[in-house]
Tab-separated table of C-alpha atoms in Angstrom:
chain	number	residue	atom	x	y	z
A	1	MET	CA	2.100	-1.077	13.276
A	2	SER	CA	2.030	-2.288	9.706
A	3	ALA	CA	1.074	0.109	6.922
A	4	ARG	CA	-1.536	-2.458	5.860
A	5	GLU	CA	-3.245	-2.139	9.249
A	6	PHE	CA	-2.992	1.650	9.165
A	7	VAL	CA	-4.515	1.798	5.672
A	8	GLY	CA	-7.265	-0.560	6.820
A	9	TRP	CA	-7.912	1.674	9.827
A	10	TYR	CA	-8.327	4.941	7.930
A	11	ASN	CA	-10.335	3.198	5.184
A	12	GLY	CA	-12.840	1.828	7.685
A	13	LEU	CA	-11.945	-1.873	7.573
A	14	PRO	CA	-13.867	-3.418	10.496
A	15	THR	CA	-10.987	-5.687	11.582
A	16	CYS	CA	-8.697	-2.658	12.044
A	17	GLN	CA	-10.997	-0.359	14.015
A	18	HIS	CA	-9.569	-1.446	17.377
A	19	LEU	CA	-6.290	0.272	16.507
A	20	LYS	CA	-5.406	3.597	18.135
A	21	PRO	CA	-2.652	5.126	15.974
A	22	LYS	CA	-0.490	7.871	17.444
A	23	LEU	CA	1.711	9.523	14.850
A	24	GLY	CA	3.501	12.304	16.684
A	25	LYS	CA	5.877	14.781	15.051
A	26	ASP	CA	8.457	12.509	13.400
A	27	VAL	CA	7.298	9.409	11.492
A	28	LEU	CA	9.442	6.681	9.977
A	29	ILE	CA	8.101	4.386	7.251
A	30	ILE	CA	10.019	1.203	6.429
A	31	GLY	CA	9.699	0.084	2.823
A	32	HIS	CA	9.931	1.479	-0.705
A	33	GLY	CA	6.587	0.395	-2.170
A	34	ASN	CA	3.500	2.264	-3.332
A	35	VAL	CA	1.781	1.730	0.022
A	36	SER	CA	4.642	3.523	1.797
A	37	LEU	CA	4.154	6.582	-0.382
A	38	ASP	CA	0.359	6.379	-0.042
A	39	VAL	CA	0.678	6.526	3.735
A	40	ALA	CA	3.275	9.313	3.612
A	41	ARG	CA	1.054	11.398	1.345
A	42	LEU	CA	-1.935	10.921	3.622
A	43	ILE	CA	-0.229	11.879	6.887
A	44	LEU	CA	1.578	14.849	5.310
A	45	ASN	CA	-1.585	16.206	3.733
A	46	HIS	CA	-3.779	18.815	5.392
A	47	TRP	CA	-6.949	17.375	6.843
A	48	SER	CA	-9.066	19.952	5.003
A	49	LYS	CA	-8.033	18.388	1.686
A	50	LEU	CA	-9.537	15.080	2.815
A	51	LYS	CA	-12.678	16.076	4.692
A	52	ARG	CA	-14.996	15.431	1.744
A	53	THR	CA	-13.466	12.065	0.842
A	54	ASP	CA	-14.580	8.716	2.276
A	55	ILE	CA	-11.837	8.627	4.923
A	56	THR	CA	-13.324	7.731	8.313
A	57	GLN	CA	-14.087	10.456	10.848
A	58	ASN	CA	-11.681	8.891	13.354
A	59	ALA	CA	-8.827	9.123	10.853
A	60	LEU	CA	-9.800	12.665	9.906
A	61	ALA	CA	-9.713	13.661	13.562
A	62	LEU	CA	-6.191	12.231	13.897
A	63	LEU	CA	-4.974	14.185	10.863
A	64	ALA	CA	-6.685	17.340	12.105
A	65	GLU	CA	-4.356	17.273	15.111
A	66	GLY	CA	-1.639	18.286	12.650
A	67	THR	CA	1.237	16.823	14.629
A	68	VAL	CA	3.263	15.327	11.770
A	69	ARG	CA	6.184	17.490	10.657
A	70	SER	CA	8.691	15.001	9.248
A	71	VAL	CA	8.429	11.673	7.412
A	72	ARG	CA	11.363	9.435	6.487
A	73	ILE	CA	10.816	6.554	4.047
A	74	ILE	CA	13.620	3.998	4.326
A	75	GLY	CA	14.426	0.993	2.137
A	76	ARG	CA	17.164	-1.622	1.922
A	77	ARG	CA	18.200	-1.020	-1.698
A	78	GLY	CA	18.879	1.969	-3.930
A	79	PRO	CA	16.843	4.407	-6.049
A	80	LEU	CA	16.857	2.132	-9.103
A	81	GLN	CA	15.432	-0.803	-7.140
A	82	VAL	CA	12.471	0.939	-5.457
A	83	SER	CA	9.071	-0.672	-5.963
A	84	PHE	CA	6.996	2.505	-6.016
A	85	THR	CA	6.030	4.093	-9.319
A	86	ALA	CA	6.899	7.500	-10.744
A	87	LYS	CA	3.228	8.479	-10.420
A	88	GLU	CA	3.137	7.733	-6.689
A	89	LEU	CA	6.322	9.722	-6.133
A	90	ARG	CA	5.029	12.586	-8.285
A	91	ASP	CA	1.837	12.782	-6.221
A	92	LEU	CA	3.944	13.061	-3.067
A	93	THR	CA	5.946	15.960	-4.534
A	94	LYS	CA	2.714	17.855	-5.281
A	95	ILE	CA	1.823	18.450	-1.628
A	96	GLN	CA	2.238	22.223	-1.408
A	97	TRP	CA	3.238	22.518	2.245
A	98	ALA	CA	5.555	19.472	2.352
A	99	THR	CA	8.865	19.256	0.551
A	100	ASN	CA	11.518	16.665	-0.185
A	101	SER	CA	14.510	17.183	2.102
A	102	PRO	CA	16.990	14.445	1.137
A	103	SER	CA	19.846	13.660	3.485
A	104	VAL	CA	23.466	14.033	2.416
A	105	HIS	CA	23.693	10.226	2.349
A	106	ALA	CA	20.663	9.912	0.054
A	107	GLU	CA	21.945	12.592	-2.316
A	108	SER	CA	25.338	10.878	-2.482
A	109	ILE	CA	23.698	7.576	-3.442
A	110	MET	CA	21.562	9.262	-6.097
A	111	THR	CA	24.628	10.886	-7.656
A	112	SER	CA	26.608	7.651	-7.583
A	113	GLU	CA	23.798	5.598	-9.145
A	114	ARG	CA	23.249	8.134	-11.909
A	115	GLU	CA	26.911	8.037	-12.864
A	116	LYS	CA	27.317	4.271	-12.589
A	117	PHE	CA	24.148	3.375	-14.510
A	118	HIS	CA	23.824	6.383	-16.816
A	119	ASP	CA	23.265	4.340	-19.979
A	120	PHE	CA	20.712	2.062	-18.322
A	121	ILE	CA	18.723	5.060	-17.038
A	122	GLU	CA	18.732	6.868	-20.368
A	123	THR	CA	17.574	3.829	-22.338
A	124	ASN	CA	14.759	2.831	-19.963
A	125	ARG	CA	11.837	5.215	-20.143
A	126	GLY	CA	10.191	4.180	-16.885
A	127	VAL	CA	13.418	4.402	-14.889
A	128	ARG	CA	14.318	7.747	-16.472
A	129	ARG	CA	10.877	9.125	-15.630
A	130	LEU	CA	11.255	8.032	-12.007
A	131	MET	CA	14.699	9.600	-11.671
A	132	ASN	CA	13.386	12.850	-13.151
A	133	VAL	CA	10.696	13.010	-10.479
A	134	PHE	CA	13.408	12.720	-7.822
A	135	ASP	CA	14.885	15.907	-9.320
A	136	ARG	CA	11.769	18.037	-8.859
A	137	GLU	CA	12.311	21.423	-7.247
A	138	PRO	CA	11.405	21.593	-3.545
A	139	GLN	CA	8.288	23.424	-2.402
A	140	GLU	CA	8.702	26.988	-1.149
A	141	ASN	CA	8.143	27.783	2.537
A	142	PRO	CA	7.146	24.251	3.565
A	143	SER	CA	5.821	23.497	7.024
A	144	LYS	CA	6.524	19.761	6.671
A	145	HIS	CA	9.408	17.714	5.311
A	146	TRP	CA	9.854	14.242	3.887
A	147	GLY	CA	12.779	12.272	2.548
A	148	ILE	CA	13.617	8.904	1.037
A	149	GLU	CA	16.610	7.036	2.445
A	150	PHE	CA	18.390	4.227	0.604
A	151	LEU	CA	20.553	1.195	1.417
A	152	GLN	CA	19.431	0.698	5.012
A	153	SER	CA	17.951	-2.420	6.637
A	154	PRO	CA	16.101	-2.313	9.986
A	155	MET	CA	17.841	-4.122	12.827
A	156	SER	CA	16.060	-3.142	16.032
A	157	VAL	CA	13.575	-0.739	17.611
A	158	GLU	CA	13.504	0.242	21.277
A	159	SER	CA	11.417	2.602	23.361
A	160	ILE	CA	13.336	5.414	25.049
A	161	VAL	CA	12.502	8.242	27.439
A	162	THR	CA	13.909	11.627	26.477
A	163	PRO	CA	15.390	14.127	28.989
A	164	GLN	CA	12.077	15.988	28.657
A	165	GLY	CA	10.251	12.904	29.912
A	166	THR	CA	8.529	11.984	26.641
A	167	THR	CA	8.566	8.474	25.180
A	168	ARG	CA	10.010	8.020	21.704
A	169	LEU	CA	11.326	5.192	19.526
A	170	LYS	CA	14.948	4.611	18.564
A	171	ALA	CA	15.360	2.592	15.364
A	172	LYS	CA	18.697	1.068	14.379
A	173	PHE	CA	19.502	0.356	10.724
A	174	GLU	CA	22.435	-1.365	9.085
A	175	MET	CA	23.955	0.435	6.113
A	176	ASN	CA	23.980	-1.652	2.936
A	177	GLU	CA	25.845	-1.819	-0.314
A	178	LEU	CA	24.544	-3.038	-3.670
A	179	VAL	CA	25.883	-6.327	-4.995
A	180	ALA	CA	25.520	-7.307	-8.648
A	181	PRO	CA	24.103	-10.728	-9.565
A	182	THR	CA	26.629	-13.301	-10.716
A	183	ASP	CA	25.132	-13.612	-14.202
A	184	HIS	CA	26.245	-11.233	-16.921
A	185	GLU	CA	22.699	-10.023	-17.566
A	186	GLY	CA	22.451	-8.770	-14.007
A	187	PHE	CA	25.356	-6.386	-14.527
A	188	GLN	CA	23.364	-4.693	-17.263
A	189	HIS	CA	20.165	-4.516	-15.206
A	190	PRO	CA	20.775	-2.827	-11.836
A	191	ILE	CA	17.159	-3.461	-10.844
A	192	LYS	CA	18.335	-7.014	-10.036
A	193	TYR	CA	21.072	-5.862	-7.667
A	194	LYS	CA	20.817	-7.112	-4.072
A	195	ALA	CA	21.529	-5.430	-0.752
A	196	ARG	CA	24.387	-6.605	1.481
A	197	GLY	CA	25.106	-5.346	4.973
A	198	THR	CA	28.317	-3.421	5.634
A	199	GLY	CA	28.497	-3.707	9.419
A	200	GLN	CA	27.974	0.047	9.780
A	201	TYR	CA	24.892	1.403	11.507
A	202	VAL	CA	22.741	4.508	11.784
A	203	GLU	CA	20.010	5.375	14.285
A	204	TYR	CA	16.836	7.443	14.065
A	205	GLU	CA	14.822	8.850	16.944
A	206	VAL	CA	11.151	9.174	15.995
A	207	ASP	CA	7.648	9.211	17.450
A	208	SER	CA	6.117	6.416	15.398
A	209	ILE	CA	7.075	3.705	12.897
A	210	LEU	CA	5.018	2.107	10.138
A	211	ARG	CA	6.350	-0.947	8.357
A	212	SER	CA	5.465	-1.565	4.714
A	213	ILE	CA	7.761	-4.323	3.529
A	214	GLY	CA	5.476	-6.171	1.155
A	215	TYR	CA	3.066	-9.068	1.319
A	216	GLU	CA	3.307	-12.804	0.933
A	217	ALA	CA	0.430	-15.112	0.158
A	218	VAL	CA	-0.104	-18.195	2.311
A	219	PRO	CA	-1.190	-21.649	1.108
A	220	LEU	CA	-4.901	-22.403	0.891
A	221	PRO	CA	-6.118	-25.883	1.903
A	222	GLY	CA	-6.762	-28.069	-1.104
A	223	LEU	CA	-4.921	-25.874	-3.606
A	224	PRO	CA	-1.377	-26.258	-4.984
A	225	PHE	CA	1.100	-23.604	-3.873
A	226	ASP	CA	4.433	-22.349	-5.173
A	227	ASP	CA	6.341	-21.572	-1.994
A	228	ARG	CA	9.070	-19.703	-3.863
A	229	LEU	CA	6.837	-17.378	-5.878
A	230	LYS	CA	4.092	-17.305	-3.207
A	231	VAL	CA	1.323	-17.937	-5.739
A	232	VAL	CA	-1.129	-20.660	-6.653
A	233	PRO	CA	0.248	-22.194	-9.899
A	234	ASN	CA	-2.043	-21.172	-12.726
A	235	THR	CA	-2.374	-20.343	-16.396
A	236	GLU	CA	-4.014	-16.944	-16.805
A	237	GLY	CA	-6.077	-17.613	-13.690
A	238	ARG	CA	-6.960	-21.269	-14.242
A	239	VAL	CA	-5.426	-23.264	-11.391
A	240	THR	CA	-2.963	-25.868	-12.657
A	241	ASP	CA	-4.320	-29.445	-12.784
A	242	MET	CA	-7.679	-28.455	-11.260
A	243	ASN	CA	-10.882	-28.112	-13.246
A	244	GLY	CA	-13.230	-25.259	-12.458
A	245	VAL	CA	-10.906	-23.546	-9.969
A	246	TYR	CA	-9.631	-20.008	-10.596
A	247	VAL	CA	-7.449	-17.430	-8.879
A	248	SER	CA	-7.007	-13.703	-9.403
A	249	GLY	CA	-4.958	-10.813	-8.051
A	250	TRP	CA	-1.879	-11.299	-5.892
A	251	ILE	CA	-2.494	-15.014	-5.331
A	252	MET	CA	-2.352	-15.273	-9.124
A	253	ARG	CA	0.708	-13.128	-9.946
A	254	GLY	CA	2.310	-12.261	-6.620
A	255	ALA	CA	2.170	-9.127	-4.475
A	256	THR	CA	2.932	-6.522	-7.105
A	257	GLY	CA	1.248	-3.857	-9.175
A	258	LEU	CA	-1.514	-1.323	-8.641
A	259	ILE	CA	-5.282	-1.635	-8.269
A	260	VAL	CA	-5.626	-1.265	-12.033
A	261	ASN	CA	-3.508	-4.403	-12.484
A	262	THR	CA	-5.616	-6.516	-10.141
A	263	MET	CA	-8.770	-5.152	-11.790
A	264	ALA	CA	-7.465	-6.276	-15.164
A	265	ASP	CA	-6.767	-9.725	-13.704
A	266	SER	CA	-10.309	-9.902	-12.346
A	267	HIS	CA	-11.805	-9.088	-15.735
A	268	LEU	CA	-9.546	-11.652	-17.393
A	269	VAL	CA	-10.484	-14.433	-14.986
A	270	ALA	CA	-14.182	-13.571	-15.093
A	271	ASP	CA	-14.117	-13.807	-18.894
A	272	LEU	CA	-12.339	-17.170	-18.693
A	273	LEU	CA	-14.852	-18.481	-16.180
A	274	LEU	CA	-17.800	-17.469	-18.363
A	275	LYS	CA	-16.125	-18.989	-21.409
A	276	ASP	CA	-15.595	-22.264	-19.547
A	277	LEU	CA	-19.218	-22.290	-18.369
A	278	ASP	CA	-20.450	-21.894	-21.942
A	279	SER	CA	-18.224	-24.697	-23.187
A	280	LYS	CA	-19.096	-27.119	-20.381
A	281	PRO	CA	-22.860	-27.181	-19.752
A	282	SER	CA	-23.783	-28.169	-16.215
A	283	SER	CA	-26.881	-29.808	-14.742
A	284	LYS	CA	-26.393	-27.963	-11.428
A	285	SER	CA	-29.187	-25.651	-10.301
A	286	GLY	CA	-27.028	-22.540	-10.061
A	287	ARG	CA	-27.641	-19.429	-7.976
A	288	GLU	CA	-31.087	-20.306	-6.652
A	289	ALA	CA	-29.810	-23.616	-5.298
A	290	LEU	CA	-26.913	-21.814	-3.632
A	291	ASP	CA	-29.271	-19.357	-1.948
A	292	ASP	CA	-31.480	-22.216	-0.701
A	293	HIS	CA	-28.420	-24.095	0.586
A	294	LEU	CA	-27.145	-21.083	2.522
A	295	LYS	CA	-30.570	-20.424	4.000
A	296	SER	CA	-30.933	-24.056	5.088
A	297	ARG	CA	-27.643	-23.748	6.997
A	298	GLY	CA	-28.647	-20.481	8.626
A	299	THR	CA	-25.792	-18.657	6.896
A	300	ARG	CA	-26.230	-14.903	6.642
A	301	PHE	CA	-25.393	-13.399	3.270
A	302	ILE	CA	-25.853	-10.081	1.510
A	303	THR	CA	-27.468	-9.798	-1.907
A	304	PHE	CA	-26.520	-7.035	-4.352
A	305	ASP	CA	-29.799	-5.225	-3.684
A	306	GLU	CA	-29.011	-5.339	0.035
A	307	TYR	CA	-25.507	-4.046	-0.639
A	308	LYS	CA	-27.122	-1.056	-2.360
A	309	LYS	CA	-28.919	-0.310	0.905
A	310	ILE	CA	-25.546	-0.164	2.671
A	311	ASP	CA	-24.235	2.098	-0.079
A	312	ALA	CA	-27.201	4.462	0.243
A	313	TYR	CA	-26.858	4.567	4.029
A	314	GLU	CA	-23.148	5.430	3.867
A	315	ARG	CA	-23.741	8.170	1.297
A	316	ALA	CA	-26.531	9.656	3.401
A	317	GLN	CA	-24.317	9.682	6.499
A	318	GLY	CA	-21.574	11.378	4.501
A	319	GLN	CA	-23.881	14.208	3.470
A	320	ILE	CA	-24.686	14.842	7.105
A	321	LEU	CA	-20.964	15.182	7.841
A	322	ASP	CA	-20.162	18.350	5.889
A	323	GLY	CA	-20.865	16.844	2.493
A	324	LYS	CA	-18.481	13.875	2.558
A	325	SER	CA	-18.771	11.410	-0.311
A	326	ARG	CA	-19.714	8.770	2.267
A	327	GLU	CA	-19.120	7.772	5.883
A	328	LYS	CA	-18.269	4.104	5.909
A	329	ILE	CA	-19.868	1.650	8.289
A	330	THR	CA	-17.003	0.178	10.292
A	331	SER	CA	-18.890	-2.690	11.944
A	332	VAL	CA	-19.958	-5.883	10.183
A	333	GLU	CA	-22.988	-6.188	12.455
A	334	LYS	CA	-24.079	-2.668	11.536
A	335	MET	CA	-23.688	-3.498	7.844
A	336	ILE	CA	-25.925	-6.527	8.259
A	337	GLN	CA	-28.439	-4.521	10.266
A	338	VAL	CA	-28.718	-1.858	7.555
A	339	ALA	CA	-28.813	-4.387	4.729
A	340	TYR	CA	-31.556	-6.442	6.326
A	341	SER	CA	-33.720	-3.599	7.531
A	342	GLY	CA	-33.473	-1.350	4.499
A	343	ARG	CA	-33.926	1.706	6.707
A	344	VAL	CA	-31.321	4.496	6.467
A	345	ASP	CA	-32.029	5.653	10.043
A	346	VAL	CA	-31.294	2.320	11.781
């Protein structure tokens, strides 16, 4: 299962509610991005810490089973090339009953990278901050363990039956080494180093695997597309060589950054759009004409006032469930039913 699907499932995304995750005792997460650490933090946390959030009841029930005892987060490059932020890692280290238990291999890589790139680390505040978080003292008397593994690429996964008769997964990884770019600048910036397989392998036996190896945008009909960067070519959100067409978020800059970054992009593009509207008066009828057009086609749509009915319904359901902030509606049809009826007891 992908981490994207898992996140969608526990956040109540309707298209992911058919999933039936089974975590088990030992979980392996493939990928060194923020989403990997988000998922690790969630499944290592105690369900009682989440029961008043907007996590779905189904997800809360899964976490309440308390089966997870070990999480390994594995990536193909080293500690200086990870995509997650110091903040995400710091939040993971704060879980009181779960502690970082690095393998001998991971500790060896950390030591080697610190020695090899000492000057680079010390002169780059963000990198230094991240490496300092890796050095945090482990929690005392933990009941759960997690660790971050470096320089390993997934090769295969197979289902196996243990001597006890249980079904588990065996994942095979190739050990990597870091290779410097050919340009001189690359030697000074280890973040640009690439992973290369060594022909040596390691295996893990786990109960479940979540993959979180990044996202790539796909072309949209009628829009230009940069297949190398996986973005729609644009200038600050205005699509190149197209009037009145805008993009925002990952299709604008690529799959990187946090929610705050995509929010900033949205504000930027919205401001540009409004500026363009003011500078280019239009004779079109605007919103009312759009509403009439949708109605004439029989297209269902939700107004902002109707969205507020959904919001009120979810908040009311959350209060019923031990004072949760909300209980999300996980069916599109139910959302439409609540929005159109306006009754919180539908």
